[in-house]
Short mmCIF file of C-alpha atoms and ligand atoms in Angstrom, two decimals:
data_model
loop_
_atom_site.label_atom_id
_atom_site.label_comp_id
_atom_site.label_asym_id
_atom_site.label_seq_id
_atom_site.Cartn_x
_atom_site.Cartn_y
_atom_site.Cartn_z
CA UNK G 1225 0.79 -6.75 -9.93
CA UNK G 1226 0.26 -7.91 -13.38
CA UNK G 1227 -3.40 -7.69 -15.31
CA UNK G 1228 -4.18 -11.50 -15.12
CA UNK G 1229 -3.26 -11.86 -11.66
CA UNK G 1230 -5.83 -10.04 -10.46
CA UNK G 1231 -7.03 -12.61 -8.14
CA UNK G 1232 -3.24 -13.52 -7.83
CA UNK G 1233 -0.44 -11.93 -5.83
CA UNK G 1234 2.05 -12.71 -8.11
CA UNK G 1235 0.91 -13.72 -11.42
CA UNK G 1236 4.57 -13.56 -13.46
CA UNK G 1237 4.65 -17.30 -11.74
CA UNK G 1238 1.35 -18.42 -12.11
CA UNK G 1239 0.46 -18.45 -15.26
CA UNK G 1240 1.35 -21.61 -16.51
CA UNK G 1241 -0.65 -23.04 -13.45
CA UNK G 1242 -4.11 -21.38 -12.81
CA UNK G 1243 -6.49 -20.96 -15.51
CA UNK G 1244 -6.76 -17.13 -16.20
CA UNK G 1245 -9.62 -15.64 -14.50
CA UNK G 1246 -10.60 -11.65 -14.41
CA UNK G 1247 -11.98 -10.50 -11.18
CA UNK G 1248 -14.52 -7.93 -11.23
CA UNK G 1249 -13.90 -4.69 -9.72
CA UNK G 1250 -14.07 -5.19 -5.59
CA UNK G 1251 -14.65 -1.25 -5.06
CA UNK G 1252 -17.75 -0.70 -7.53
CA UNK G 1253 -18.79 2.58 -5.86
CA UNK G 1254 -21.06 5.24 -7.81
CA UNK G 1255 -20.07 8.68 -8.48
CA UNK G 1256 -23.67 9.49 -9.50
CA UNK G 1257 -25.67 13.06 -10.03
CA UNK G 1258 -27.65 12.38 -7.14
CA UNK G 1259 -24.75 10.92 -5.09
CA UNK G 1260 -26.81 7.91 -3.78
CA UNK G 1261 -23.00 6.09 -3.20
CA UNK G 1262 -22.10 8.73 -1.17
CA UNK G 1263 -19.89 10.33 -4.24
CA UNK G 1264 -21.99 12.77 -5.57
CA UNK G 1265 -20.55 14.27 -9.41
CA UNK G 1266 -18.68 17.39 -8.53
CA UNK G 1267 -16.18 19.18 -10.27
CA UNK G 1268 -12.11 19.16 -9.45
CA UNK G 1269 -13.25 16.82 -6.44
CA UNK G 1270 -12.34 13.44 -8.40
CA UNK G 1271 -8.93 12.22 -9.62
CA UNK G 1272 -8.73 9.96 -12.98
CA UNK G 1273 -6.30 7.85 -12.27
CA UNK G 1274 -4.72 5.81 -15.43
CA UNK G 1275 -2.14 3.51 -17.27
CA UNK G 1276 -1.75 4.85 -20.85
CA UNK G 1277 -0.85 1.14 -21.37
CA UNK G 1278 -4.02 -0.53 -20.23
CA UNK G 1279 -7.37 -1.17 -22.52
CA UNK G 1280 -9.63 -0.86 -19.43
CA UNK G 1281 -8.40 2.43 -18.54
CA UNK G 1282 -7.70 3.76 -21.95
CA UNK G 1283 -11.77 3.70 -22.38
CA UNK G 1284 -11.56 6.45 -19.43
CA UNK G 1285 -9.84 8.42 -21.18
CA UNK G 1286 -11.23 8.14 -24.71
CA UNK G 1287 -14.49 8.36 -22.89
CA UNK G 1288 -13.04 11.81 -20.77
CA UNK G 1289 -11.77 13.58 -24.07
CA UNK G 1290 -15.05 13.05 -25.90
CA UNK G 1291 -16.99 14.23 -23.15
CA UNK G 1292 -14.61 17.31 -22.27
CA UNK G 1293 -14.33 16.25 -18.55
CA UNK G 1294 -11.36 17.22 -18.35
CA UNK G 1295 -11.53 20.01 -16.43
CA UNK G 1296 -14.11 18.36 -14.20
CA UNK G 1297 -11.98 15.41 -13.57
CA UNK G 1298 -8.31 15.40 -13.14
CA UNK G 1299 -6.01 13.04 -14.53
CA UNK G 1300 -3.32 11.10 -13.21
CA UNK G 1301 -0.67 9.17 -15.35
CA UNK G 1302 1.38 6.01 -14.32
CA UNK G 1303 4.39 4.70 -15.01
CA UNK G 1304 3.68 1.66 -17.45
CA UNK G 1305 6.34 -0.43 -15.70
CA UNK G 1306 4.83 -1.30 -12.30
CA UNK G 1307 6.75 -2.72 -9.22
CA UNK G 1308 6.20 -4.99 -6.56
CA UNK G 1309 3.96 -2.54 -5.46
CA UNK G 1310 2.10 -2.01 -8.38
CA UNK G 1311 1.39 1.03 -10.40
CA UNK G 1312 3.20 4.07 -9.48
CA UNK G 1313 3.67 7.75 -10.21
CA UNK G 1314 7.17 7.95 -11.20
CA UNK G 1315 6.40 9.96 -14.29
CA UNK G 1316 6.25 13.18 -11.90
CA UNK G 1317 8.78 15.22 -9.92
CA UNK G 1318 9.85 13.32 -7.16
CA UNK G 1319 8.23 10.12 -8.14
CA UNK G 1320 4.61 11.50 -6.71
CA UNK G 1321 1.48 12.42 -8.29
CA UNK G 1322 1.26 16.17 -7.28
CA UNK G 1323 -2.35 16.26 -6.88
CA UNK G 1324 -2.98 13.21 -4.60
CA UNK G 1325 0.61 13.51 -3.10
CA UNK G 1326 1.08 10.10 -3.12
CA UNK G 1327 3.73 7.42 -4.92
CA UNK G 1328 1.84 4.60 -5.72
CA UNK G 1329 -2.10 4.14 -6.76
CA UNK G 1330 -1.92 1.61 -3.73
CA UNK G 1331 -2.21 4.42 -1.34
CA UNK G 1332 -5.18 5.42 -2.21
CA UNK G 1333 -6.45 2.30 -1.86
CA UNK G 1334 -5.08 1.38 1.54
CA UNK G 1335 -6.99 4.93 2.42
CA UNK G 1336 -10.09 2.71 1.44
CA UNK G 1337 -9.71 -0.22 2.88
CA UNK G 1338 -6.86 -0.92 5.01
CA UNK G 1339 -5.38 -4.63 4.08
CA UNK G 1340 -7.04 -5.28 1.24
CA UNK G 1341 -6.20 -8.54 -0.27
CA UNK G 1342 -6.93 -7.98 -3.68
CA UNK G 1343 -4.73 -6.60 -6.72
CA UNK G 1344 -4.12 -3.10 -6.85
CA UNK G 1345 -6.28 -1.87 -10.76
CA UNK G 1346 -6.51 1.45 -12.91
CA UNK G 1347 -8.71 2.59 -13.86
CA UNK G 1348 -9.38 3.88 -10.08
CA UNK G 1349 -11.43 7.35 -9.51
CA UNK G 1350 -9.84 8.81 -6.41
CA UNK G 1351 -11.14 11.33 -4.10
CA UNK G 1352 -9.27 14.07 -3.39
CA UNK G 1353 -10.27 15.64 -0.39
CA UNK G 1354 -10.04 11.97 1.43
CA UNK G 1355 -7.62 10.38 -0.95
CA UNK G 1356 -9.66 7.22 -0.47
CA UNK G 1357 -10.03 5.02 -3.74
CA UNK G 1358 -13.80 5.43 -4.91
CA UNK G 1359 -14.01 2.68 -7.48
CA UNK G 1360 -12.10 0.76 -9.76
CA UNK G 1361 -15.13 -0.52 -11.72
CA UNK G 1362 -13.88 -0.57 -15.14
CA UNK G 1363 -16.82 -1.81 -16.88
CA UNK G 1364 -19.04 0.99 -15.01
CA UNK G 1365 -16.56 3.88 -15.08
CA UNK G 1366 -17.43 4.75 -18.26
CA UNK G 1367 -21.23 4.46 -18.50
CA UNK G 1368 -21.45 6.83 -15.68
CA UNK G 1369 -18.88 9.33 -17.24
CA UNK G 1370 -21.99 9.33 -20.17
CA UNK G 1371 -25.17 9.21 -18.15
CA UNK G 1372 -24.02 10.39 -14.25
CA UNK G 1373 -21.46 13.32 -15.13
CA UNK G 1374 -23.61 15.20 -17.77
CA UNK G 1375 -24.00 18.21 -15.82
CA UNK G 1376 -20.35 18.49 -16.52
CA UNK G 1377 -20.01 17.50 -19.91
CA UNK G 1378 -18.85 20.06 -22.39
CA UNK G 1379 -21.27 22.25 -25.16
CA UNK G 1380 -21.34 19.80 -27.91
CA UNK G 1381 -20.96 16.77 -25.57
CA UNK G 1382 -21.68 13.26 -27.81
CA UNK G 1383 -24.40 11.14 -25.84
CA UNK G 1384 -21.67 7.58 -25.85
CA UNK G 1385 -24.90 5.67 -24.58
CA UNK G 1386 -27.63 7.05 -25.82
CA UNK G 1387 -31.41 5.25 -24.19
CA UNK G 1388 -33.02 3.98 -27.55
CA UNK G 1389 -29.75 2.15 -28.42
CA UNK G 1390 -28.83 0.31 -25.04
CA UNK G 1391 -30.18 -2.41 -25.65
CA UNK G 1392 -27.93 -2.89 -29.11
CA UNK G 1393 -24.92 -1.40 -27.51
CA UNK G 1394 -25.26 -3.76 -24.45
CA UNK G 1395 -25.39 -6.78 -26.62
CA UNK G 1396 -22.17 -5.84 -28.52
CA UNK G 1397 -20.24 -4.63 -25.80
CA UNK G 1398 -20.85 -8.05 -24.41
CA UNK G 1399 -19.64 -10.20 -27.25
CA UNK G 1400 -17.06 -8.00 -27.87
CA UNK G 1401 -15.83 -8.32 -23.75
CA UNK G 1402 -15.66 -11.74 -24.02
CA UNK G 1403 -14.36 -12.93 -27.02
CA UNK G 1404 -12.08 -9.51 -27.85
CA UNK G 1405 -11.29 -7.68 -24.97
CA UNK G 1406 -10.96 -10.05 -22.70
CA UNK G 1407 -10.13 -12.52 -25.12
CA UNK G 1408 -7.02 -11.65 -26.14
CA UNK G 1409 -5.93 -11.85 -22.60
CA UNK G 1410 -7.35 -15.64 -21.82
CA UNK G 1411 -5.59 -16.72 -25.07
CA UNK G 1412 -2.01 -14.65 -23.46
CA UNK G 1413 -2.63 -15.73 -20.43
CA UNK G 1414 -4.01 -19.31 -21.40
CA UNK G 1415 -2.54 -21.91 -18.89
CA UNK G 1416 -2.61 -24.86 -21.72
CA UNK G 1417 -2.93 -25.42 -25.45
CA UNK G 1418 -6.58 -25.93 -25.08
CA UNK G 1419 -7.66 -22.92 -23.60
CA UNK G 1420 -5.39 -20.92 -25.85
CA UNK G 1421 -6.68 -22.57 -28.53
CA UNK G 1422 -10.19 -21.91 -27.54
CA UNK G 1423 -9.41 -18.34 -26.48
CA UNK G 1424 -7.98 -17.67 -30.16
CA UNK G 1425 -10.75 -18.92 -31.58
CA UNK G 1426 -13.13 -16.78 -30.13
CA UNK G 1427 -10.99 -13.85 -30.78
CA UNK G 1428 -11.04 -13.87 -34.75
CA UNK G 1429 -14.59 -15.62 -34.80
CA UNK G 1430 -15.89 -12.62 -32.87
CA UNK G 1431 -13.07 -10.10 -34.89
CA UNK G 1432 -14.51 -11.45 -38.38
CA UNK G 1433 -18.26 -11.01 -36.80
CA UNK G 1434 -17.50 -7.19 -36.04
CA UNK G 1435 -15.97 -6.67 -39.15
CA UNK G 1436 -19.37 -7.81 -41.67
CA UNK G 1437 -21.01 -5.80 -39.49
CA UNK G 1438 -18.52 -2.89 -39.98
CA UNK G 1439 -18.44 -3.47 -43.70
CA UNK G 1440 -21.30 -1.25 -44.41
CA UNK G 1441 -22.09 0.87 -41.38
CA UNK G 1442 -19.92 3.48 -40.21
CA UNK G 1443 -20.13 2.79 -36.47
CA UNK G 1444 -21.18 -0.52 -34.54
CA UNK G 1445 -24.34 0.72 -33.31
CA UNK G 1446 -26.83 3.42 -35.02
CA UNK G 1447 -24.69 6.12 -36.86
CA UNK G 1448 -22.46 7.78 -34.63
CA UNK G 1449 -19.58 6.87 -31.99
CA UNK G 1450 -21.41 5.07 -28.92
CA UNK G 1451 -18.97 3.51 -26.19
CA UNK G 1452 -19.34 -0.05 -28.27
CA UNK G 1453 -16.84 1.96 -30.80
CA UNK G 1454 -15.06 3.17 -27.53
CA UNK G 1455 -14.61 -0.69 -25.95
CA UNK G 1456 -13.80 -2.26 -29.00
CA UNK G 1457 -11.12 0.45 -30.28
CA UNK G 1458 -9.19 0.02 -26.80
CA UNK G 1459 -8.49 -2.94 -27.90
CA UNK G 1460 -7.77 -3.15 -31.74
CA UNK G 1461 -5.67 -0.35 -31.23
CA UNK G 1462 -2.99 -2.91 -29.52
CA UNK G 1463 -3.54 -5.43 -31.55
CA UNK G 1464 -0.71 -5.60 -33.79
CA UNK G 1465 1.57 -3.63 -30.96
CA UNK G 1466 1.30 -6.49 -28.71
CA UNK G 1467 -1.44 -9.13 -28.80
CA UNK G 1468 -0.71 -10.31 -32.13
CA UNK G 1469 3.00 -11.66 -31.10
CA UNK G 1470 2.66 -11.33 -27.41
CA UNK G 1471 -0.46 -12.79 -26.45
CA UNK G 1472 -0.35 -15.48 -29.42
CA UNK G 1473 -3.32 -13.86 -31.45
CA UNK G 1474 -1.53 -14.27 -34.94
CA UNK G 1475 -4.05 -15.59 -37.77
CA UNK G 1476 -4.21 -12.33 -38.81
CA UNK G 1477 -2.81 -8.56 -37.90
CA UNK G 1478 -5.46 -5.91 -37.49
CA UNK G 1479 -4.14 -4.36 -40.99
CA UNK G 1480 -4.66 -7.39 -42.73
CA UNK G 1481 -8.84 -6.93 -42.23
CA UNK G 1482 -9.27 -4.07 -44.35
CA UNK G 1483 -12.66 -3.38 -42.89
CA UNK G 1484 -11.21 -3.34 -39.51
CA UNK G 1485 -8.02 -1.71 -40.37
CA UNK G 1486 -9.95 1.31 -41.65
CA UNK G 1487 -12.71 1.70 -39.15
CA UNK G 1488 -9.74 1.67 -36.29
CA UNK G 1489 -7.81 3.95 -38.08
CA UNK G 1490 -10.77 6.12 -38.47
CA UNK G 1491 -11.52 6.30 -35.04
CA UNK G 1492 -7.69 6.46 -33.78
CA UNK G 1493 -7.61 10.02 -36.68
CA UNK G 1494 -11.37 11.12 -34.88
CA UNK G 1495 -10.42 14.01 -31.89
CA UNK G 1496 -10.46 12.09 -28.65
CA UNK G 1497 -9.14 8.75 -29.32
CA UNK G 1498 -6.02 8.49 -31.26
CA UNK G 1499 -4.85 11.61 -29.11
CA UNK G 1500 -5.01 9.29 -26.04
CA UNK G 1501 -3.03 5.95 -27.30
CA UNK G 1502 0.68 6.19 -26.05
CA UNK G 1503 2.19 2.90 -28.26
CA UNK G 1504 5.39 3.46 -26.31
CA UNK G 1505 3.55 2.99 -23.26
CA UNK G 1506 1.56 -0.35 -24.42
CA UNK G 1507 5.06 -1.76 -25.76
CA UNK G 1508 6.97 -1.33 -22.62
CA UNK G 1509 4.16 -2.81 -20.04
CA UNK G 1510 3.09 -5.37 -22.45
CA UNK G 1511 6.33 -7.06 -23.29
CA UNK G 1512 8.60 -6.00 -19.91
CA UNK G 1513 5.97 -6.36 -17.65
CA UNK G 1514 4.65 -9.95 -18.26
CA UNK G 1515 7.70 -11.85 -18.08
CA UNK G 1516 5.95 -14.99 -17.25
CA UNK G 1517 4.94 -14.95 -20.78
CA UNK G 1518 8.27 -13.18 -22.10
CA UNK G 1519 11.18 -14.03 -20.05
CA UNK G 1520 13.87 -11.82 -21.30
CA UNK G 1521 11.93 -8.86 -21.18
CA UNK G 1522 12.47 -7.63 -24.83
CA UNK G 1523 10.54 -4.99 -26.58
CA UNK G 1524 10.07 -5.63 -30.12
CA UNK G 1525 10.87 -2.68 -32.37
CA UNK G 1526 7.81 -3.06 -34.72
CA UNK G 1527 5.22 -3.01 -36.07
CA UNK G 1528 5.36 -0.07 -38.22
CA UNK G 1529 2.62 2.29 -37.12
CA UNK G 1530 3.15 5.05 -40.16
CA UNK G 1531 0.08 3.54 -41.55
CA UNK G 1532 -2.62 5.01 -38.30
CA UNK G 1533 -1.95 8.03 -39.80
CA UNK G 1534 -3.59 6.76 -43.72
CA UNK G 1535 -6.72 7.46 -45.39
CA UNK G 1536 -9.66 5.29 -44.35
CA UNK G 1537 -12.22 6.58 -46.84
CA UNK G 1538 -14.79 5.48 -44.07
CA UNK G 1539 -16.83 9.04 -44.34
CA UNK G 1540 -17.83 7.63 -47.39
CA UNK G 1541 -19.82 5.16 -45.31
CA UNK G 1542 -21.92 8.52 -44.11
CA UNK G 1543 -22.30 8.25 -40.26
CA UNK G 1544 -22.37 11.43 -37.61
CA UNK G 1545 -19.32 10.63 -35.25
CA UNK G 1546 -20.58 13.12 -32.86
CA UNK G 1547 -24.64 12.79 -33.35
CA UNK G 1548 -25.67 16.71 -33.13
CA UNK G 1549 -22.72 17.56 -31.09
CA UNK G 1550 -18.75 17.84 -32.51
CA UNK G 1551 -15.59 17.08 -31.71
CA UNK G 1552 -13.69 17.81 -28.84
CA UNK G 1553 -10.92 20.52 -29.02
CA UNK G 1554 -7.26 20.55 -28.56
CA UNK G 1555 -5.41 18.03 -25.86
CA UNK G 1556 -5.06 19.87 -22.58
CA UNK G 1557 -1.41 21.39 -22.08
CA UNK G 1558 0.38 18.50 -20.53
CA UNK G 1559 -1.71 15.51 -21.67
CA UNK G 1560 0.18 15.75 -24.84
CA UNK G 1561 1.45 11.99 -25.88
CA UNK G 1562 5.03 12.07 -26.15
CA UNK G 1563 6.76 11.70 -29.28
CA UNK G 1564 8.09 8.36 -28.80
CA UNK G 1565 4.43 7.25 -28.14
CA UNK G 1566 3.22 8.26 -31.51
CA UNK G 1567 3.13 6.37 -35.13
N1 GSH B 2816 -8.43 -6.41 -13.28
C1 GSH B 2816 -9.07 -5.16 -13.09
C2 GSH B 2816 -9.57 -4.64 -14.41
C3 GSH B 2816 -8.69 -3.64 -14.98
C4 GSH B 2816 -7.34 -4.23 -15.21
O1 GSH B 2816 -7.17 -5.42 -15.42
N2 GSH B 2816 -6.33 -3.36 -15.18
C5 GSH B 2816 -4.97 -3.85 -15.24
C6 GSH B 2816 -4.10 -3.07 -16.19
S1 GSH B 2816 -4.55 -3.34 -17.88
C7 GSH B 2816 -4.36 -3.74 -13.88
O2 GSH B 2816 -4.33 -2.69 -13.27
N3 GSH B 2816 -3.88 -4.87 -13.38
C8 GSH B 2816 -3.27 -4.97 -12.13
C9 GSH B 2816 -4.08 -5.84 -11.20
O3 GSH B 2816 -5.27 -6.09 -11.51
O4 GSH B 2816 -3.53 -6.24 -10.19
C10 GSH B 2816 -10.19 -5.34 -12.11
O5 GSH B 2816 -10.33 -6.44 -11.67
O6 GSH B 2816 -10.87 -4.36 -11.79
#
């Protein structure tokens, strides 16, 4: 049930054994325009279905909000606390998600694949009409919300991955997997001094790379917001919340590097990012969750997150967040974070 045990039933217990290893998405379906997968892009036929707490899926919904899918695609909130059978949807009346009618994401997958062996992930895309699991393919989820669903994008609609700039965006994304996003996690996770060790110093050898190259450019590649900004925000944004004292990654907090500081803030203040991050969320599956890692299940009280809502001064840096389009509107009624979830 817990992120590193992936390939694990049970990875509370395991982690001081097995070396940490990320699977890769087993259901890597394609919801594509021309349906090829069998999962052709079609409004109010998919369901989103997310942890608020979880980098992976938080791109999804960055990546949902900038687009304006929302009324295409559905959304579906867990609770951050999952149980012994994993994520669940005790956030809504009678502890089921009202569109899918089920109580936990594992439903959905059983629908799929009866048995399967493997952890149970969000991001998933569900299908309503079947309420069969269609993929849980993190790392293509979101590149297909850009280039598949843009039939259904809104007026104004950023391109996150635009065909000049793939090349660049695919190079940074993949540093920035390895040594940051998934980083963090080998160095929580790490089953020995050495591959903590190793995992922290990728983490702030790859953290100081990105932040020369944010020192004079706006956005980390071309000029506006591309999903590089989306991939590597997921996980700055929880860097002082829990990765910096939970998962060991302490040289330095994120507002300590006041290039990085100030380009995450920027994005967090830009329409469609910030408006997604529940810290409440991240705190209480972080810490309460992984009690391999902390036993007693305590949530820390700090940091002090007043300062997401400071100046950055980045527009002085020029930069077109949204290209020729603009910014999203308003949060739709009921996405709202909760108070408690907000600096
Ligand atoms: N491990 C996922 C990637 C996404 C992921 O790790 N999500 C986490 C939450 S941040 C999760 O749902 N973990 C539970 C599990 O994999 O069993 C996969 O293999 O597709």
């Amino acid at each position: 049930m817990n992120d590193p045990a992936s390939t694990e039933p049970d990875g509370n217990t395991e982690y001081g054994h097995k070396p940490f290893k990320r699977s890769s998405g087993h259901f890597a379906d394609r919801i594509t325009a021309d349906g090829r997968d069998g999962w052709p892009v079609e409004a109010g036929r998919y369901r989103l279905v997310v942890s608020r707490a979880c980098p992976w899926a938080s791109r999804a919904l960055v990546s949902r909000r900038l687009l304006g899918l929302e009324d295409a695609l559905s959304l579906a909130v867990t609770d951050p606390l999952q149980d012994d059978r994993s994520w669940r949807f005790t956030l809504d009346e009678d502890d089921r998600d009202p569109v899918l009618g089920i109580k936990y994401l594992s439903e959905a997958y059983d629908e799929r694949e009866s048995g399967y062996p493997g952890g149970v992930s969000v991001p998933a895309v569900v299908d309503i009409p079947s309420g069969k699991l269609v993929t849980n393919d993190y790392q293509r989820i979101t590149l297909d919300f850009a280039t598949e669903w843009t039939a259904l994008h809104r007026p104004g609609a950023p391109d996150l991955y635009p065909e000049p700039l793939r090349e660049e965006i695919d190079e940074v994304m993949e540093g920035v997997y390895r040594d940051v996003n998934n980083g963090v996690y080998r160095a929580g996770f790490a089953a020995g001094q050495p591959e903590y060790e190793a995992a922290y110093t990728d983490v702030f050898r790859r953290l100081d790379l990105v932040s020369q190259r944010l020192a004079d450019r706006r956005y980390l590649v071309g000029d506006t917001i591309t999903e590089a900004d989306i991939r590597l925000f997921t996980t700055l944004v929880r860097f002082d919340a829990v990765y910096h004292g939970h998962f060991k990654c302490n040289r330095s907090k994120l507002t300590e590097d006041p290039v990085l500081w100030a380009y995450a803030r920027d994005l967090y203040q830009t329409p469609g990012f910030g408006d997604t991050v529940d810290f409440h969320h991240i705190k209480q599956h972080y810490y309460r969750v992984h009690t391999g890692i902390n036993p007693t299940g305590i949530v820390p009280v700090g940091p002090d997150l007043s300062g997401w809502l400071t100046a950055h001064h980045r527009e002085q840096l020029g930069g077109r967040p949204f290209g020729d389009g603009t910014p999203p509107g308003p949060v739709r009624a009921g996405e709202e974070i909760p108070e408690e979830g907000r600096p």
